[in-house]
XYZ file of C-alpha atoms in Angstrom:
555
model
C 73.060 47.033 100.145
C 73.365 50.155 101.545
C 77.192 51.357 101.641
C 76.955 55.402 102.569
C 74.657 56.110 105.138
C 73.111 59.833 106.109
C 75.181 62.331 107.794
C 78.014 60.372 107.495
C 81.135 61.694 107.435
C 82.812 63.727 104.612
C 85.392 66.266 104.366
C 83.533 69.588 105.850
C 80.345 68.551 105.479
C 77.712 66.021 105.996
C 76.605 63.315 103.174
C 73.426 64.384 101.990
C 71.485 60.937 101.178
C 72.306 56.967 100.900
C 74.528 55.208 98.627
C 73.771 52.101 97.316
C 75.913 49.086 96.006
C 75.761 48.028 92.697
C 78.882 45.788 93.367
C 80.948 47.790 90.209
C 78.444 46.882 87.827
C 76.655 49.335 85.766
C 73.690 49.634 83.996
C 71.530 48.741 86.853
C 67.516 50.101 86.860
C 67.006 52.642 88.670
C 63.433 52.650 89.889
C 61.229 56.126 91.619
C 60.464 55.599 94.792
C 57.100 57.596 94.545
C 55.318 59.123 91.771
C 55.923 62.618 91.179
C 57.401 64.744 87.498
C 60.732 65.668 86.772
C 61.752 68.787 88.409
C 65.792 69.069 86.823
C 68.167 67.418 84.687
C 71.930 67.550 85.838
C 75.556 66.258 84.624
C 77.781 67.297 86.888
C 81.419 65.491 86.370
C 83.012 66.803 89.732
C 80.386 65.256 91.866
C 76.608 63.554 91.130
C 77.389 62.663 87.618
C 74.360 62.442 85.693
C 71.286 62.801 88.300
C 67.702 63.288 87.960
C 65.250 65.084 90.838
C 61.458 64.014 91.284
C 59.221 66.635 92.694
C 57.038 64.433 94.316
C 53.343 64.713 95.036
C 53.477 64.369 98.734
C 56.097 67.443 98.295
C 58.880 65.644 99.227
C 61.809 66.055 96.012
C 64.506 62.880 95.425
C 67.502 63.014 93.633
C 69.568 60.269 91.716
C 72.673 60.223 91.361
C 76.028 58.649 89.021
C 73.944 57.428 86.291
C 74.682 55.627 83.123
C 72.474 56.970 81.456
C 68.508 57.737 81.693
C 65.756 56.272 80.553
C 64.180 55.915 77.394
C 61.280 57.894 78.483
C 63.162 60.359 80.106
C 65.368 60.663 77.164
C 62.148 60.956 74.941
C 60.544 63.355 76.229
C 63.192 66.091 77.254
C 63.476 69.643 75.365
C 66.061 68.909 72.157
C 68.821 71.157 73.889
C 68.962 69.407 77.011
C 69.523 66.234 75.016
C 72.095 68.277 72.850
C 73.905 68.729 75.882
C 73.798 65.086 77.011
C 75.144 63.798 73.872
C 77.890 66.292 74.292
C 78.555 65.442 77.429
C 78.487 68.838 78.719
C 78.585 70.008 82.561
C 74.682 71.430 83.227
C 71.772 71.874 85.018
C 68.559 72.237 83.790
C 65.075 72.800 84.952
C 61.987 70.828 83.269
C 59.369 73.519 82.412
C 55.740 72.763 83.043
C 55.353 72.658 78.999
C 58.059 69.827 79.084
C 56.456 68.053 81.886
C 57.507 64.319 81.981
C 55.184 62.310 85.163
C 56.455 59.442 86.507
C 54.721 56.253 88.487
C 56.314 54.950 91.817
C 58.195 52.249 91.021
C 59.200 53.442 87.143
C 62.868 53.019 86.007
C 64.389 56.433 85.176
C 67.369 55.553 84.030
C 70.208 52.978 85.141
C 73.458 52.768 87.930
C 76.794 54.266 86.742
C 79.694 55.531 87.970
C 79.673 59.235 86.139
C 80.862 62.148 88.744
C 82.817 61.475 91.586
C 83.527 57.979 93.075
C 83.089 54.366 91.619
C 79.973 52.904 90.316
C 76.926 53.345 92.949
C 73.748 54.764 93.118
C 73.235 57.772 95.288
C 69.848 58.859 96.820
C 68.806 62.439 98.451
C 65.342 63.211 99.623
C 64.362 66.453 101.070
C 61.144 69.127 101.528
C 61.395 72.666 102.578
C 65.051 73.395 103.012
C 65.785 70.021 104.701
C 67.395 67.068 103.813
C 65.809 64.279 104.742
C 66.917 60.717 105.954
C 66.015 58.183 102.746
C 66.684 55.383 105.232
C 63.613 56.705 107.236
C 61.303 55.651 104.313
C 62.697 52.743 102.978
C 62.497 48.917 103.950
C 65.771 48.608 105.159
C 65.458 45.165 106.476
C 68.259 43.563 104.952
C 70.741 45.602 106.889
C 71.463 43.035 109.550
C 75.110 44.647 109.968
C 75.914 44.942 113.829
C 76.956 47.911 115.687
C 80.815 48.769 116.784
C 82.246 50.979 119.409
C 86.513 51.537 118.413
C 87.246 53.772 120.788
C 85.574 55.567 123.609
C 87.016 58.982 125.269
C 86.660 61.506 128.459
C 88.363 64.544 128.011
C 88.733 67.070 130.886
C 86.903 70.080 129.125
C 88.796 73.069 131.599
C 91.787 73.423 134.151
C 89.440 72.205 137.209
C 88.326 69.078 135.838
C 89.717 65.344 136.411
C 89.434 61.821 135.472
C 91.162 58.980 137.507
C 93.264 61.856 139.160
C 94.481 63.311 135.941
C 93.760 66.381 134.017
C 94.901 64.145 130.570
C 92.183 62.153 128.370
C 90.747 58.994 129.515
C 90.337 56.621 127.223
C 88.476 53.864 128.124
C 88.893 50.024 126.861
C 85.744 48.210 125.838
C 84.553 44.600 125.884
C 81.805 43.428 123.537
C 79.297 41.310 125.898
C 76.328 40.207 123.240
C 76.004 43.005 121.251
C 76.370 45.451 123.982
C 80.005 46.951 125.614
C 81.395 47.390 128.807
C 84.542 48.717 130.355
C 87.511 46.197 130.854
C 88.202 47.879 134.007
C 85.479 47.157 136.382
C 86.441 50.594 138.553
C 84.033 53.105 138.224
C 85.364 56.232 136.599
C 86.234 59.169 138.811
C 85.503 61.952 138.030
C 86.073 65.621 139.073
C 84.434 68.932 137.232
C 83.665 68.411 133.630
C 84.185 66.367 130.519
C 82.946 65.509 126.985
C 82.784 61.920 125.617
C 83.646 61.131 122.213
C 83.228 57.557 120.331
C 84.341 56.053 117.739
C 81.994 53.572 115.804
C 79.945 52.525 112.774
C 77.760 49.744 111.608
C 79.344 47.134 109.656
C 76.998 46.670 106.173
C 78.152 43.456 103.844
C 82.073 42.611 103.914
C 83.722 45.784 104.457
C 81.635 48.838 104.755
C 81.124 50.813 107.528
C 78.552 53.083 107.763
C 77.577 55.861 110.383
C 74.748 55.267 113.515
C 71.113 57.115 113.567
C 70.708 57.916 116.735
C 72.923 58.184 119.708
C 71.469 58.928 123.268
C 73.379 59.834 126.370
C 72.162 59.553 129.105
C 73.314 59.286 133.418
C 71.214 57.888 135.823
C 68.698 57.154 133.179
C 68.129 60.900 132.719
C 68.410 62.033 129.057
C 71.523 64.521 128.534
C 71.686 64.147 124.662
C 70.153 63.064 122.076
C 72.077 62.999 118.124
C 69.268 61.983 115.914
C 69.888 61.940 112.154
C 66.809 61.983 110.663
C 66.957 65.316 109.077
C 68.837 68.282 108.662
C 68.377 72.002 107.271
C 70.105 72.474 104.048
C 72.143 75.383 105.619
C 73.848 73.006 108.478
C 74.511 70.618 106.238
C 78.615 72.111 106.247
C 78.291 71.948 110.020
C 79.528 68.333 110.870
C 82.498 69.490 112.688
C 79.908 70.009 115.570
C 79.436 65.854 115.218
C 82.461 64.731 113.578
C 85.697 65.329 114.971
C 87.558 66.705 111.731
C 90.952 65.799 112.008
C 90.593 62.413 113.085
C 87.849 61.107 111.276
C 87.847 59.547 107.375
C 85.314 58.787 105.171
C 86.358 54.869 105.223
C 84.592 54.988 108.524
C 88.276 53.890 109.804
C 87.254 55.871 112.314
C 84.038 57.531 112.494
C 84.591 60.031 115.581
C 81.512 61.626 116.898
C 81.130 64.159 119.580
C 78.818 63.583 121.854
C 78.278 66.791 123.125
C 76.955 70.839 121.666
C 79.859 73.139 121.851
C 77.998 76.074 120.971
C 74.235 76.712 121.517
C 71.773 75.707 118.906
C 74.859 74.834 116.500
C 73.005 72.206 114.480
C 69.355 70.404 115.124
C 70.821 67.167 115.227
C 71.078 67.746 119.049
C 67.857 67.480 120.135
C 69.530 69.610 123.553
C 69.906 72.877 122.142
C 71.797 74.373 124.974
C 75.424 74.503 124.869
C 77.419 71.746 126.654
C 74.566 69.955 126.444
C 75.510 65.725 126.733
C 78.273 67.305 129.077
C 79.114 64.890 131.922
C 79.303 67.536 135.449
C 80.118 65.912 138.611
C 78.050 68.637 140.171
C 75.283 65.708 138.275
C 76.552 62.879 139.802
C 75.454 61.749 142.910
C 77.632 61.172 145.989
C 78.353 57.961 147.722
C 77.357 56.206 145.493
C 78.253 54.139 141.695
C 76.445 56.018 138.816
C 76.060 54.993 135.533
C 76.734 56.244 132.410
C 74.231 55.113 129.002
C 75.541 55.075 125.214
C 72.204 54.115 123.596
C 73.826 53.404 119.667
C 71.235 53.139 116.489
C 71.365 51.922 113.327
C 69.967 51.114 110.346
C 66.637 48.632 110.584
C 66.808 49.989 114.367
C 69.417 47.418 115.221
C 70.690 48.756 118.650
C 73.896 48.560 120.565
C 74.813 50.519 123.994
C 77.840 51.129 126.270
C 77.622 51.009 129.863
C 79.922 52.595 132.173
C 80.021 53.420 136.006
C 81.071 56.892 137.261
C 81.702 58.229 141.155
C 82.169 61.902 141.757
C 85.761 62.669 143.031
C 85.927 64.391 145.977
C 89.399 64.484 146.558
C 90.811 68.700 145.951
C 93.684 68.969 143.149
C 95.661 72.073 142.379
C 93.876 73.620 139.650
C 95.746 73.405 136.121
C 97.534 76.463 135.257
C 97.417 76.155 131.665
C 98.261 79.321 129.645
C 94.958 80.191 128.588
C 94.379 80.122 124.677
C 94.460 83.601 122.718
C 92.414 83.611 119.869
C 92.154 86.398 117.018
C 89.012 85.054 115.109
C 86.088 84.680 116.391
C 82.480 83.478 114.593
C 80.809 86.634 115.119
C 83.123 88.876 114.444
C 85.753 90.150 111.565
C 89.373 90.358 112.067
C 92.542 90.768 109.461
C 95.740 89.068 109.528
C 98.653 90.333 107.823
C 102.416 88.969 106.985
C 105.083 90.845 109.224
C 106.208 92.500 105.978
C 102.021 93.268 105.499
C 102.303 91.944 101.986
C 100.160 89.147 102.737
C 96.639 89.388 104.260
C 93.764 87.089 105.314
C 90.911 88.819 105.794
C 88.373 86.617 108.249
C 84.836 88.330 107.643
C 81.786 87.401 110.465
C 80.728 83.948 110.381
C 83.867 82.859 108.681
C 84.533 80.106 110.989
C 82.321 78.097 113.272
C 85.308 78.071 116.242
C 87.770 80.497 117.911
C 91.151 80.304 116.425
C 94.406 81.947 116.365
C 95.887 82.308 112.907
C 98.957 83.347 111.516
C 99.908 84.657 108.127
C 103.710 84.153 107.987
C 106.546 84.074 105.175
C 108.866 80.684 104.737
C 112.040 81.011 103.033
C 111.102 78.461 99.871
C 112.267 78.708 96.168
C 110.877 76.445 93.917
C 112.999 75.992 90.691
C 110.820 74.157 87.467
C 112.209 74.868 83.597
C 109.946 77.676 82.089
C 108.448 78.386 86.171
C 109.427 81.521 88.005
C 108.409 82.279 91.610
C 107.337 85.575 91.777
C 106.940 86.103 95.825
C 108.050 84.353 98.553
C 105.847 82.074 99.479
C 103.139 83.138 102.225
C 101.077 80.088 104.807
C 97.633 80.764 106.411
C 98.236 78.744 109.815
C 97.320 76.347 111.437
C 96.070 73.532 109.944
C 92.452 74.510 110.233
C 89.379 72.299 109.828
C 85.806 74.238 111.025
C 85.460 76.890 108.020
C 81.969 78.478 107.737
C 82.168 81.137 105.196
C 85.777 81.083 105.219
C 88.541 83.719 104.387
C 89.434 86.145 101.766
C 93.361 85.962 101.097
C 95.408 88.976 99.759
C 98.506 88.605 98.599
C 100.284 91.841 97.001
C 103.185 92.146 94.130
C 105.779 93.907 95.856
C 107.239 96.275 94.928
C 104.598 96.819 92.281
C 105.959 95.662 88.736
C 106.828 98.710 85.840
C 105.203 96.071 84.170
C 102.689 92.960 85.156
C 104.804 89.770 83.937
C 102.880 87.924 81.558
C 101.398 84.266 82.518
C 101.313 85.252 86.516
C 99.087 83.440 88.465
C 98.270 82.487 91.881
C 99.253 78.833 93.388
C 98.604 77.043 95.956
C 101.864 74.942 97.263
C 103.047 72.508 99.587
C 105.000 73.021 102.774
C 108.238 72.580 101.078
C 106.917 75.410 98.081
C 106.038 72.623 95.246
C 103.048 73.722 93.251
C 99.855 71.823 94.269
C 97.500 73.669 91.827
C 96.897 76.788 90.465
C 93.777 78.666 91.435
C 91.825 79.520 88.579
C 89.276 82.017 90.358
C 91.593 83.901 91.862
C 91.212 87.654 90.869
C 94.317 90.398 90.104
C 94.164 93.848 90.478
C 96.092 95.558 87.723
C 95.973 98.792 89.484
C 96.776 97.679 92.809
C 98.522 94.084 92.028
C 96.395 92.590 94.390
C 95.758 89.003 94.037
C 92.653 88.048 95.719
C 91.334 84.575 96.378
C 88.426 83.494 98.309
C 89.199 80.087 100.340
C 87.911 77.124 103.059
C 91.081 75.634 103.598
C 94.489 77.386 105.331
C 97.363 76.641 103.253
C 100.747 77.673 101.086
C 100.452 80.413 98.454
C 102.566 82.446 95.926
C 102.738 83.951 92.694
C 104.331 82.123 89.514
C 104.804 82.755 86.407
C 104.075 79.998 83.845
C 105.959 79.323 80.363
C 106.389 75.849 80.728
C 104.431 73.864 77.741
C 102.533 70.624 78.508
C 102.681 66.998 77.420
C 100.291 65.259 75.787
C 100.009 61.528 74.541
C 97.297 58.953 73.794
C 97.356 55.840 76.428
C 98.311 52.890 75.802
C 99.103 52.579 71.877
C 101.681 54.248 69.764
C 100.654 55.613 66.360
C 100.056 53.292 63.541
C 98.022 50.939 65.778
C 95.646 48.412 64.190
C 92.309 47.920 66.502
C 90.555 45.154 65.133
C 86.991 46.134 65.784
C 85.239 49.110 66.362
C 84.831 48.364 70.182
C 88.071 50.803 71.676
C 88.310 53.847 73.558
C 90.861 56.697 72.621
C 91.866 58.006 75.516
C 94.639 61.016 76.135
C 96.659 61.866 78.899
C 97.240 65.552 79.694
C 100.364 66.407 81.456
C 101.754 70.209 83.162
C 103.854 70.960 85.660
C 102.730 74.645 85.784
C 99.001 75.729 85.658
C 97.288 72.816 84.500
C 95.063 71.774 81.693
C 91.570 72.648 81.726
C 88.881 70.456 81.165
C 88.225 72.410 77.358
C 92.128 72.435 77.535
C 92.502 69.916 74.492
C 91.443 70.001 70.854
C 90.984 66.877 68.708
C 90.740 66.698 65.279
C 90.236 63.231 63.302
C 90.931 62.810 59.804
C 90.655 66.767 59.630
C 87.096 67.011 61.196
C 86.834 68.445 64.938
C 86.521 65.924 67.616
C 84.632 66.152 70.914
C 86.237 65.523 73.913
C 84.963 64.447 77.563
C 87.340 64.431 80.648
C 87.179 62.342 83.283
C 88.605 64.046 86.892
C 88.938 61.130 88.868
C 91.336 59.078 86.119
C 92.604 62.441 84.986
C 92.281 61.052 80.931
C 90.619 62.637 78.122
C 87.943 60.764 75.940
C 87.730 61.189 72.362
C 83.618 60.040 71.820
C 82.692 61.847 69.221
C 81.733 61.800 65.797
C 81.273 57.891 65.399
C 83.267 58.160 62.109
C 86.498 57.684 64.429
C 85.891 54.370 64.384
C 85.144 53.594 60.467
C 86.921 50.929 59.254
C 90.080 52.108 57.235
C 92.928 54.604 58.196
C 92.754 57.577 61.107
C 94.788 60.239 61.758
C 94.194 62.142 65.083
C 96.193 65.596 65.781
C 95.851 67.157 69.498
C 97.119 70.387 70.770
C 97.154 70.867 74.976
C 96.523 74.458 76.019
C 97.243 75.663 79.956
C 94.968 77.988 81.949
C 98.357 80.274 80.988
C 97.468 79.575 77.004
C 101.060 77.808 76.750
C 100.887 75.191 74.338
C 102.233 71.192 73.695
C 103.522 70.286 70.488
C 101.239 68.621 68.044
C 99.969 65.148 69.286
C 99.574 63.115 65.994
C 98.445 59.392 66.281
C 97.670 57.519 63.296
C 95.630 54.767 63.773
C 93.460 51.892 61.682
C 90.353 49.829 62.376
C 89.781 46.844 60.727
């Protein structure tokens, strides 16, 4: 069952393949779906987990994603330090030379379902050829996706001051009736409408119980003439961060609770999933509609196994003459094409918006709020500084600057720069950010607007093993240890904790999306007899816990 579909929504940018159910369990074959050799070997814990990629002969390349674990063959034959690496459980990537060249047969398991990376156990799918991604869906049997189609919500909006629906310059939104599998309006009136306007819609296709997925193809049309077409099929690799152009950002979730799509191009030749390359193309203009008379409007839906739904609606052009709205027209101060810098009134703050750092016009503010935030061993070292508003269509995104003033006789040790809530509680520290000793310039490149300021940490973390207290007695070899790493400062890495067992260095995985650490390794922690585990937490400041000791014995 297929329970992610292409070019669905996610946060900034489109979902690259198909996710498939394995209904939590793991250890499911995975099988090729042509023959082809390995091309690369990744683990990647903050988002495929372990994957494989085919290079296929037709020159089409698939990738697999959240294993278990691979393949027996696959294991076999790869280089010794790639294995190294598995066992370890280390973060890589890693291309298959030609000398290391492992073929494998449509059909051939390659390894088995999991739930490594990010989200719960699945099985993810990509497929792509010459800097496209391409629709798995599209060459698959996807007959058992019988799931109907269903509209949520359907909206005009008036798209300038000289443009009405029903009389009013607000949004229409319209109520729908399902009739078969089709809808239509509750309100038998046609629609009137004056000057211009956009339609957006809310839907999905339901697959098993509870999923929603996203459509494949959504036509608009008026008077049977085609305005739009949004066809999924494929997309270049470099538009894949472009769904704001199909998805409205702020509204929509990844639950498909609601998927909101946009049914018409704001900017010319934005993304190929318009078909109509010109901009405010899939517009409905009244200048369009035909006088006298009821016109009518077309939502041709798709889904998977080309089940089909539509919405029809009636429209009349409006010939009545309203004042025009005199909205204050919106000032902007970044554009897509060009570069612009924002500072703080006090100038000790700057965002620095380069060309093609945002894919819409925007007014932004850099402005100081008057927030202390008070933590044992924590001290704020600037006020703290927010990159406004709420923002949601990044392309390249900003460079922020944010300057010690005045300039330190000397740089406080542990300083860092954190990003904060609204209210000035640290969210995270930012680990990539950059200081200039010279100038005491922080400098941190970002694709979200947000809270900032500098800290200084001294604050220790925590550290304790879940769910026993030392001198536990497991009474087989079949547990996990598992440690919890707690900071209220900078954080713990993910190297952030070292193990030792019995004396000997232990290996240690973490897992990001239950925030635990897993002691795996060597297999002599779980020899019957008496254990002794010590653990030390280190910061990204290089504060220290106290000694974790946990004595422990297997029977």
């Amino acid at each position: 069952m297929i329970t992610g579909s292409f070019a669905e929504f996610r946060k900034y940018y489109f979902h690259r393949g198909l996710d498939f159910a394995t209904e939590g369990r793991t250890g499911v074959p995975i099988q090729a779906l042509t023959s082809g050799k390995i091309a690369t070997i990744q683990s990647l814990r903050y988002s495929i987990g372990n994957a494989i990629i085919l290079k296929h002969d037709d020159g089409f390349s698939s990738r697999y994603g959240h294993m278990e674990k691979f393949s027996e063959k696959v294991l076999t034959n790869l280089p010794e330090p790639i294995r190294k690496k598995i066992q370890d459980r280390e973060d890589f990537v890693a291309e298959i030379l030609p000398d290391s060249e492992i073929k494998i047969e449509k059909g051939e398991v390659i390894g088995y379902s999991g739930d490594t990376g990010i989200g719960p156990a699945h099985l993810h799918v990509e497929l792509f050829k010459e800097d496209h991604y391409y629709n798995p869906a599209d060459f698959l049997d996807t007959s058992s996706q019988s799931g109907d189609l269903f509209v949520t919500e359907l909206t005009f909006q008036p798209l300038n001051g000289e443009s009405f629906l029903n009389g009013s310059h607000l949004p229409l939104r319209v109520k729908l009736n399902k009739s078969g599998k089709d809808y239509i309006p509750v309100d038998k009136n046609p629609i009137l409408i004056k000057g211009n306007a956009g339609i957006y819609l809310s839907g999905y296709q339901k697959s098993g119980r509870a999923n929603r997925i996203g459509f494949q193809k959504i036509q608009v049309l008026l008077n049977k003439e085609l305005l739009q077409t949004l066809d999924f099929s494929k997309i270049p690799s470099h538009q894949m961060i472009r769904s704001c152009f199909v998805f409205d950002n702020f509204k929509s979730k990844m639950s498909g609770r609601p998927f909101r799509y946009t049914l018409f191009l704001r900017e010319e030749k934005a993304l190929d999933v318009f078909q109509n390359s010109l901009k405010h193309s899939g517009v409905i203009q009244s200048d369009k509609i035909i006088p006298g008379q009821t016109n009518q409007i077309e939502l041709n839906l798709q889904g998977l196994n080309k089940i089909e739904s539509k919405v029809i609606l009636t429209l009349e052009s409006d010939t009545k003459d309203y004042p025009p709205i005199q909205s204050t027209e919106k000032i902007f101060n970044v554009y897509p094409n060009t570069f612009n810098s924002i500072f703080s009134e006090d100038r000790i703050a700057e965002a620095f918006f380069p060309a093609h750092s945002v894919f819409s016009s925007e007014y932004f503010t850099v402005t100081q709020k008057d927030l202390k935030y008070s933590e044992p061993g924590i001290t704020q070292i600037t006020p703290v500084y927010g990159v406004r508003p709420d923002f949601r269509e990044f392309d390249k995104g900003y460079e922020l600057y944010l300057r010690l003033a005045p300039p330190p006789a000397k740089l406080p040790e542990k300083i860092g720069l954190y990003s904060v809530n609204s209210k000035g509680v640290i969210l995270s520290y930012l680990p990539f950010a950059s200081l200039n000793t010279i100038s005491h310039i922080f400098k941190h490149h970002s694709r979200t607007t947000g809270y900032y300021a500098v800290f200084t940490d001294h604050s220790p973390p925590k550290i304790n093993v879940i769910g026993y207290n030392s001198g536990h007695t497991f009474n087989n070899s079949n547990f996990r240890l598992l440690l919890r790493g707690r900071d209220s400062g900078s954080g713990i890495p993910q190297n952030g904790i070292t193990v030792t067992i019995d004396g000997n260095p232990a290996k240690v995985d973490y897992e990001p999306e239950k925030m635990y650490y897993e002691v795996f390794s060597p297999d002599s922690i779980r020899n019957k007899g008496f254990h002794r585990l010590e653990a030390i937490a280190k910061d990204y400041m290089g504060n220290e816990s106290e000694k974790l000791i946990f004595e422990y014995t297997v029977q």
